[in-house]
CSV table of C-alpha atoms and ligand atoms in Angstrom, one decimal:
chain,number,residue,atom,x,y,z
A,172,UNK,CA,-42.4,48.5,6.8
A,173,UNK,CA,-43.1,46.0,9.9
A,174,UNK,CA,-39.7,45.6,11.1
A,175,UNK,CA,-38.4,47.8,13.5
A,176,UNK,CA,-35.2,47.0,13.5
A,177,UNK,CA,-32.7,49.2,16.5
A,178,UNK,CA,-29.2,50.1,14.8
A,179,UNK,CA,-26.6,50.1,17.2
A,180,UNK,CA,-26.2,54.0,17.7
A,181,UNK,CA,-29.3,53.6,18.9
A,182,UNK,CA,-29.4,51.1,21.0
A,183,UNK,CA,-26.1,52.1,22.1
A,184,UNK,CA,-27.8,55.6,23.2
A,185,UNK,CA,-30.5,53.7,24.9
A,186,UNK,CA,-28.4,51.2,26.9
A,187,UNK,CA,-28.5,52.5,30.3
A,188,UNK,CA,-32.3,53.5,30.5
A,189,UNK,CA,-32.5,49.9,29.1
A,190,UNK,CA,-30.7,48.4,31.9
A,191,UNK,CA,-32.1,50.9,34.4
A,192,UNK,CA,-35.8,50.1,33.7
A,193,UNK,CA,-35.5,46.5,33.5
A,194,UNK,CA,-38.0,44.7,35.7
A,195,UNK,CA,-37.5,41.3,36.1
A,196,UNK,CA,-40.3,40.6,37.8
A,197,UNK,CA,-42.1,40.8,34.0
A,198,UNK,CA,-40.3,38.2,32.5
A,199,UNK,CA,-40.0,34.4,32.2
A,200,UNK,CA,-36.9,32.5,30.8
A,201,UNK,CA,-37.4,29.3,28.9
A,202,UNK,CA,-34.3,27.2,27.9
A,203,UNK,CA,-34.7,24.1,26.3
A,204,UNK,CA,-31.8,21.7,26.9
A,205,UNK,CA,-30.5,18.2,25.5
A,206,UNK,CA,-27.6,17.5,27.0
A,207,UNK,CA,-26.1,20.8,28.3
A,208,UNK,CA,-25.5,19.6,32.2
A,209,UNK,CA,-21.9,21.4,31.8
A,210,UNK,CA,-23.0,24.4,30.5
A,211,UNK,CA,-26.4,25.1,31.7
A,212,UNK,CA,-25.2,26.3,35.6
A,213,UNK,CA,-23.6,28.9,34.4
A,214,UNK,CA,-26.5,30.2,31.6
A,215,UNK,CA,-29.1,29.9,34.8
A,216,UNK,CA,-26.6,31.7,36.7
A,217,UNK,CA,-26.5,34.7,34.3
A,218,UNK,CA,-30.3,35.0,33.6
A,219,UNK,CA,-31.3,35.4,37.1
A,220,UNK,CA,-31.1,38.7,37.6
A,221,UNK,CA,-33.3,39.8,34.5
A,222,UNK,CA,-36.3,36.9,34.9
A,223,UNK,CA,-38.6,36.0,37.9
A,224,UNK,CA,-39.3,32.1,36.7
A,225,UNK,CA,-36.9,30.2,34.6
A,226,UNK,CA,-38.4,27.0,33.1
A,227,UNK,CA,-35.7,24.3,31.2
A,228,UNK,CA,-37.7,22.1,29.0
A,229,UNK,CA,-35.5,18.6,29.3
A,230,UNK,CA,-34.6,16.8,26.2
A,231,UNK,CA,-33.8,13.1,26.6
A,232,UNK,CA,-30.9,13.7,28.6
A,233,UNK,CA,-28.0,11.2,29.6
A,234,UNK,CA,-26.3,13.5,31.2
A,235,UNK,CA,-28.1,14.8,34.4
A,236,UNK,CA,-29.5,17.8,32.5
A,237,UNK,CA,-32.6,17.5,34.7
A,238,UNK,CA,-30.8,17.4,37.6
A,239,UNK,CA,-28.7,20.4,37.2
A,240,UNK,CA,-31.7,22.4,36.3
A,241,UNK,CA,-33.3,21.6,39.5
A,242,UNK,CA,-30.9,22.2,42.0
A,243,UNK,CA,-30.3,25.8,40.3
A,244,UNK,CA,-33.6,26.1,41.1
A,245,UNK,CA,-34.8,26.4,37.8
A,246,UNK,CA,-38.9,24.5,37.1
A,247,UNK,CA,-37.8,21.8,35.0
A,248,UNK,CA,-40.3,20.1,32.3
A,249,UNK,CA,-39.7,17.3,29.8
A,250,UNK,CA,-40.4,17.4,26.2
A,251,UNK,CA,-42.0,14.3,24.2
A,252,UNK,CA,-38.6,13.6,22.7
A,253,UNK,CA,-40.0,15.5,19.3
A,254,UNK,CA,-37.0,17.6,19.1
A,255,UNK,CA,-36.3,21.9,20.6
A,256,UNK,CA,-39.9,23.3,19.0
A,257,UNK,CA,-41.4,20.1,21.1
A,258,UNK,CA,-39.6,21.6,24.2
A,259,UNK,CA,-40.4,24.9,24.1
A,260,UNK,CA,-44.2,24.3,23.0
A,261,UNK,CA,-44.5,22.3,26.1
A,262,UNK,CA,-43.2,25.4,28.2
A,263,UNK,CA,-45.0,27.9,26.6
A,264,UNK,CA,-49.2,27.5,28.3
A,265,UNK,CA,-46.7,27.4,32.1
A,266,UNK,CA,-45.6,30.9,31.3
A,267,UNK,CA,-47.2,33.5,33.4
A,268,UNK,CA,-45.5,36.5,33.2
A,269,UNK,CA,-46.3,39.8,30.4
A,270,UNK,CA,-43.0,38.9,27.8
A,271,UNK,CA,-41.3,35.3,27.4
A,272,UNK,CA,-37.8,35.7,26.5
A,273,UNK,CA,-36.3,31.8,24.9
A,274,UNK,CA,-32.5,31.0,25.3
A,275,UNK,CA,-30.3,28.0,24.5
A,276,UNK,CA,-28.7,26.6,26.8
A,277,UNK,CA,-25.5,25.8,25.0
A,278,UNK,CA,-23.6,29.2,26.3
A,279,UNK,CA,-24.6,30.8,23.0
A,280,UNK,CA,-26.5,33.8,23.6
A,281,UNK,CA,-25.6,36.7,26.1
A,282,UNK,CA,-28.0,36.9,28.8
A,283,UNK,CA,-27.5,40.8,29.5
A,284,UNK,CA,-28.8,41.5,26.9
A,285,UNK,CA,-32.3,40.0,27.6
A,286,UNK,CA,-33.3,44.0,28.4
A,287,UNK,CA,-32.6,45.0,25.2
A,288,UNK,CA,-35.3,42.4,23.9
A,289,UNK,CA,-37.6,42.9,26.6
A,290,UNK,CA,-37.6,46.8,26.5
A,291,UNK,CA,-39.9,47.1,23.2
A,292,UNK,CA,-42.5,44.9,23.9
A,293,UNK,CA,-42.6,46.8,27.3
A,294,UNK,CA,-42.7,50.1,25.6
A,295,UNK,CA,-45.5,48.7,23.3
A,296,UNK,CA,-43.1,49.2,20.6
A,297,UNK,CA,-43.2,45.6,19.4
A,298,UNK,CA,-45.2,42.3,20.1
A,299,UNK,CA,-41.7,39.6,19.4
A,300,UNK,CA,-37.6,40.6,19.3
A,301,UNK,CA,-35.5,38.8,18.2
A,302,UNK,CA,-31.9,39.2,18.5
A,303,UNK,CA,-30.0,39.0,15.5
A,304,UNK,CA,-26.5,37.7,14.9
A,305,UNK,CA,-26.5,39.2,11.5
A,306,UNK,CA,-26.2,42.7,13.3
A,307,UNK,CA,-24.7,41.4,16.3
A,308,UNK,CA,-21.8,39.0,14.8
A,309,UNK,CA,-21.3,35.1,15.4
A,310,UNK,CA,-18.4,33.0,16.2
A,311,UNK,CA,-20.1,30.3,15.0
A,312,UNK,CA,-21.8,31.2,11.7
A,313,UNK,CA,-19.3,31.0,8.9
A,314,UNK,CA,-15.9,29.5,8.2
A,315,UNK,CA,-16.8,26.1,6.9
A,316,UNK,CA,-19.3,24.7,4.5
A,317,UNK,CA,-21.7,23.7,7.3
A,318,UNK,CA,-21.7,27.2,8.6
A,319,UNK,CA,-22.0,28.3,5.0
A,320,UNK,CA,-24.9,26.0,3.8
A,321,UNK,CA,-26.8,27.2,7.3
A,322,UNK,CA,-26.0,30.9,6.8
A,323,UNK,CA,-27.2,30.8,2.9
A,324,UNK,CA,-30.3,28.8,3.9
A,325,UNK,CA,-31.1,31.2,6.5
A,326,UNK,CA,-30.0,34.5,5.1
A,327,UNK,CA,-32.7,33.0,1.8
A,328,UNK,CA,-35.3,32.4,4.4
A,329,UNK,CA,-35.2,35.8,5.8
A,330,UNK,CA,-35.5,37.4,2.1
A,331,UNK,CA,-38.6,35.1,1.5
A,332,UNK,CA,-40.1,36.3,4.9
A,333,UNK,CA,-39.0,40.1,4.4
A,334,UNK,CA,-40.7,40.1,0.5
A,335,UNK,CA,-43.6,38.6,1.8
A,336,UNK,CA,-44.5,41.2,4.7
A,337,UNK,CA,-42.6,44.2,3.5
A,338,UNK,CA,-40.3,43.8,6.1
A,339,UNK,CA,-36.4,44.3,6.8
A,340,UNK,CA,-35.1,41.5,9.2
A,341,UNK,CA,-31.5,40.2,9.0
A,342,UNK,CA,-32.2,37.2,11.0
A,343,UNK,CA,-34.7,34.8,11.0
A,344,UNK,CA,-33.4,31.4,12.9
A,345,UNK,CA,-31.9,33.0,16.6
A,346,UNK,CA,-33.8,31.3,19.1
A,347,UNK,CA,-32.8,34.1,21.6
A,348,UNK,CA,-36.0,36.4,21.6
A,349,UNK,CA,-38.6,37.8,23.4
A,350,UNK,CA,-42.1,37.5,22.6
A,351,UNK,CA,-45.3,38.9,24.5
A,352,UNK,CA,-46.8,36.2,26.1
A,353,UNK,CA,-50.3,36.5,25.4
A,354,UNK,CA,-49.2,36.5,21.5
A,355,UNK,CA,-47.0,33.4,22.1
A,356,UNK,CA,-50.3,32.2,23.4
A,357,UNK,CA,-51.9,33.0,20.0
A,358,UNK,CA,-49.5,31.9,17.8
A,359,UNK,CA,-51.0,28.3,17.9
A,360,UNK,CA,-47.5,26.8,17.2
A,361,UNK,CA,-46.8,23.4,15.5
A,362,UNK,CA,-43.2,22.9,14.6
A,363,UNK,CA,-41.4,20.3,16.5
A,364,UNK,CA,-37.9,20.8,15.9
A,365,UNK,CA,-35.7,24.4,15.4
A,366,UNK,CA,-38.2,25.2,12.5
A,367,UNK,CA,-40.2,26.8,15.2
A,368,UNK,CA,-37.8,29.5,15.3
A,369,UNK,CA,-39.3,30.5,11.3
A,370,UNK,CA,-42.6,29.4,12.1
A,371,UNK,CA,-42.7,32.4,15.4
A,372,UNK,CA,-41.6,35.0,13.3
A,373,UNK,CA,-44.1,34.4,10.0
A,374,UNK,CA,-46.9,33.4,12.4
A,375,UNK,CA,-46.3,37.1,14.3
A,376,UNK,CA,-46.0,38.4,11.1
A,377,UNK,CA,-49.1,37.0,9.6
A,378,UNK,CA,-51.4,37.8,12.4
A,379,UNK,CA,-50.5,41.6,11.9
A,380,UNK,CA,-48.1,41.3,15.2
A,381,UNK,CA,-45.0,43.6,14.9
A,382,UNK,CA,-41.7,42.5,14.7
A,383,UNK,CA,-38.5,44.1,15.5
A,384,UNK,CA,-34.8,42.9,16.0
A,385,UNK,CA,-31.8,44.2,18.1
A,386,UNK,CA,-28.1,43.2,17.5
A,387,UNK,CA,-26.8,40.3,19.6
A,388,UNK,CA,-23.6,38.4,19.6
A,389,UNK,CA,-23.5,34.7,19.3
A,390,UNK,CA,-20.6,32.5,21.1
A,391,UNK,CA,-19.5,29.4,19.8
A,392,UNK,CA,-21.6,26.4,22.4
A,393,UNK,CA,-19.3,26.1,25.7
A,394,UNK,CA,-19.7,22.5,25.6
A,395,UNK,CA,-21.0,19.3,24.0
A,396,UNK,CA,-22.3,18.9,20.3
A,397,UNK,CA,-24.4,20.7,17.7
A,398,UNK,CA,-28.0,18.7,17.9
A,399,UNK,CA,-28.3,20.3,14.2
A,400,UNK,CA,-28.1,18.0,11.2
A,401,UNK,CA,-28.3,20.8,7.7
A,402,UNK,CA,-29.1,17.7,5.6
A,403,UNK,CA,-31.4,16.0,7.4
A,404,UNK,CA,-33.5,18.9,8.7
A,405,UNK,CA,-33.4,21.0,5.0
A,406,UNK,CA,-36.8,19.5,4.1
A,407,UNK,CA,-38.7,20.6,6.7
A,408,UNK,CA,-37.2,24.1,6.7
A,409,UNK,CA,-38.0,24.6,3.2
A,410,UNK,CA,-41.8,22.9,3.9
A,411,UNK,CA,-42.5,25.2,6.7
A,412,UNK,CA,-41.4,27.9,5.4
A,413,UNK,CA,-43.6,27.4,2.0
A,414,UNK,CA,-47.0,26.4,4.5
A,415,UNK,CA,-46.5,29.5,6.9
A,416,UNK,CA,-45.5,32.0,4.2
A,417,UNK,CA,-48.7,31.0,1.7
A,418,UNK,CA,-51.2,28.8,3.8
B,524,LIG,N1,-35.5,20.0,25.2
B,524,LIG,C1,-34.8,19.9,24.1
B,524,LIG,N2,-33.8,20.8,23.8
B,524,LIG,C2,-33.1,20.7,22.6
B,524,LIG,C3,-33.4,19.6,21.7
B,524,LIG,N3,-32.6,19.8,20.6
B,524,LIG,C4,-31.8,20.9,20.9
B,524,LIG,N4,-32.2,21.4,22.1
B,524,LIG,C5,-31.6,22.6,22.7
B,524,LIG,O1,-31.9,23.7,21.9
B,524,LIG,C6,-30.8,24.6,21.9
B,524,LIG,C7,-30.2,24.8,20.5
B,524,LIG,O2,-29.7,23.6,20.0
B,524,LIG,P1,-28.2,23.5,19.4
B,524,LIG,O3,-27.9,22.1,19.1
B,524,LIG,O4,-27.3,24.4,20.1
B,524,LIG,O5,-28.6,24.2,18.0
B,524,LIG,P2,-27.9,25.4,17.3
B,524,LIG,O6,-27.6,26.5,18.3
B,524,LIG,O7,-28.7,25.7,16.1
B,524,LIG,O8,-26.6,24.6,16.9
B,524,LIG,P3,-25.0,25.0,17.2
B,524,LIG,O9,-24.7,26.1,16.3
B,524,LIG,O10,-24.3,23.8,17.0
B,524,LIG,O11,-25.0,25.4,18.6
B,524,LIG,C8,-29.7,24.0,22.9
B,524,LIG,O12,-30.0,24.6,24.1
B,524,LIG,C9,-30.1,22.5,22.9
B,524,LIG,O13,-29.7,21.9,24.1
B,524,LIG,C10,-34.4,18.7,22.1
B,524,LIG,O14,-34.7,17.7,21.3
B,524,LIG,N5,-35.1,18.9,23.3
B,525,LIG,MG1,-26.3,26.3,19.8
């Protein structure tokens, strides 16, 4: 078994030492944004006190995205236009710090809870975490047949990457995580689009990395639209998941 995977007793036990030992000072935030000027003050805002650098990789914005990152002082790059794995590929050789922890920037994720990733890499525990709305709930994940198309295709995926490495995640597409940086580094990514999210984990997985996930609640996006399409992007998640789990 790869996976450690935290149960919430646990975790629960461990919260305060968590929180305690946190040192910020380890840790750099990467948010890749596409038109998420309304919500991304306040996600800056909140990751501050658990990062030294944030770094918001800028999608073709219309609506002063880049702008708002700046002037909350975040370092702001722009992505070839390739789509979220473009973004955060570009932001990846810029990071400097021991763990790189990725966030969206749509209000999603819970950015106190960026300790709880951090703190097994930190204890050598684990190489990438990702938090996983499977343990953690959604309010966004089921309810209609989008959500239930995206939940199925994940919840499959996750099954094809647990049978092929023995492991026991519960959650394979959260692109809140936390990674070591000088794995990222190795990981020689390719994916341009939310298929990097797979891609990470098999890619860990594959170069005998260890993987673990903690719980992690996901909030419906604060503003703006999904940049998801299930149809359109299908083909591609099935393709990279058959190349990164067999070639
Ligand atoms: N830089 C950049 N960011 C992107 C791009 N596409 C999506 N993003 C960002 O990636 C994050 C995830 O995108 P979402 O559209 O929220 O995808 P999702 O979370 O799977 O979909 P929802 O469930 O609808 O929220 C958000 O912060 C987006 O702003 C892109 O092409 N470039
Ligand atoms: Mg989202």
């Amino acid at each position: 078994m790869n996976a450690g995977c935290f149960t919430d007793t646990a975790l629960q036990a461990r919260f305060d030492e968590v929180m305690r030992s946190h040192v910020a000072t380890d840790v750099t935030v990467v948010i890749a944004a596409k038109q998420e000027a309304l919500s991304l003050p306040g996600v800056i805002d909140r990751v501050r006190p658990f990062a030294s650098t944030v770094i918001v990789a800028v999608g073709r914005s219309t609506d002063g995205t880049a702008d708002v990152a700046a002037s909350n002082g975040a370092i702001v790059l722009h992505d070839n236009g390739l789509g979220k794995g473009d973004a955060l590929r570009c932001a990846i050789p810029k990071v400097q710090t021991p763990v790189t922890v990725f966030l969206d920037a749509d209000g999603s994720h819970d950015p106190e809870d960026i300790p709880l990733l951090v703190a097994p890499i930190l204890a050598d525990e684990a190489d990438h975490v990702t938090a996983s709305r499977l343990r953690g709930g959604s309010s966004e994940l089921h309810g209609g047949f989008d959500e239930f198309f995206r939940l199925a295709g994940s919840s499959f995926i996750t099954a094809c990457i647990n049978w092929r490495w023995g492991c026991r995640l519960s959650d394979s597409q959260n692109g809140f995580r936390a990674v070591r940086t000088s794995v990222l580094k190795n990981l020689d990514l390719r994916e341009n689009t939310t298929t990097i999210e797979q891609e990470m984990i098999m890619k860990t997985l594959r170069g005998g990395w260890r993987m673990a996930e903690v719980p992690s609640h996901e909030h419906p996006r604060r503003h703006g639209q999904s940049h998801i399409s299930v149809a359109r992007s299908a083909p591609r998640y099935v393709y990279s998941l058959v190349r990164y789990l067999f070639f």
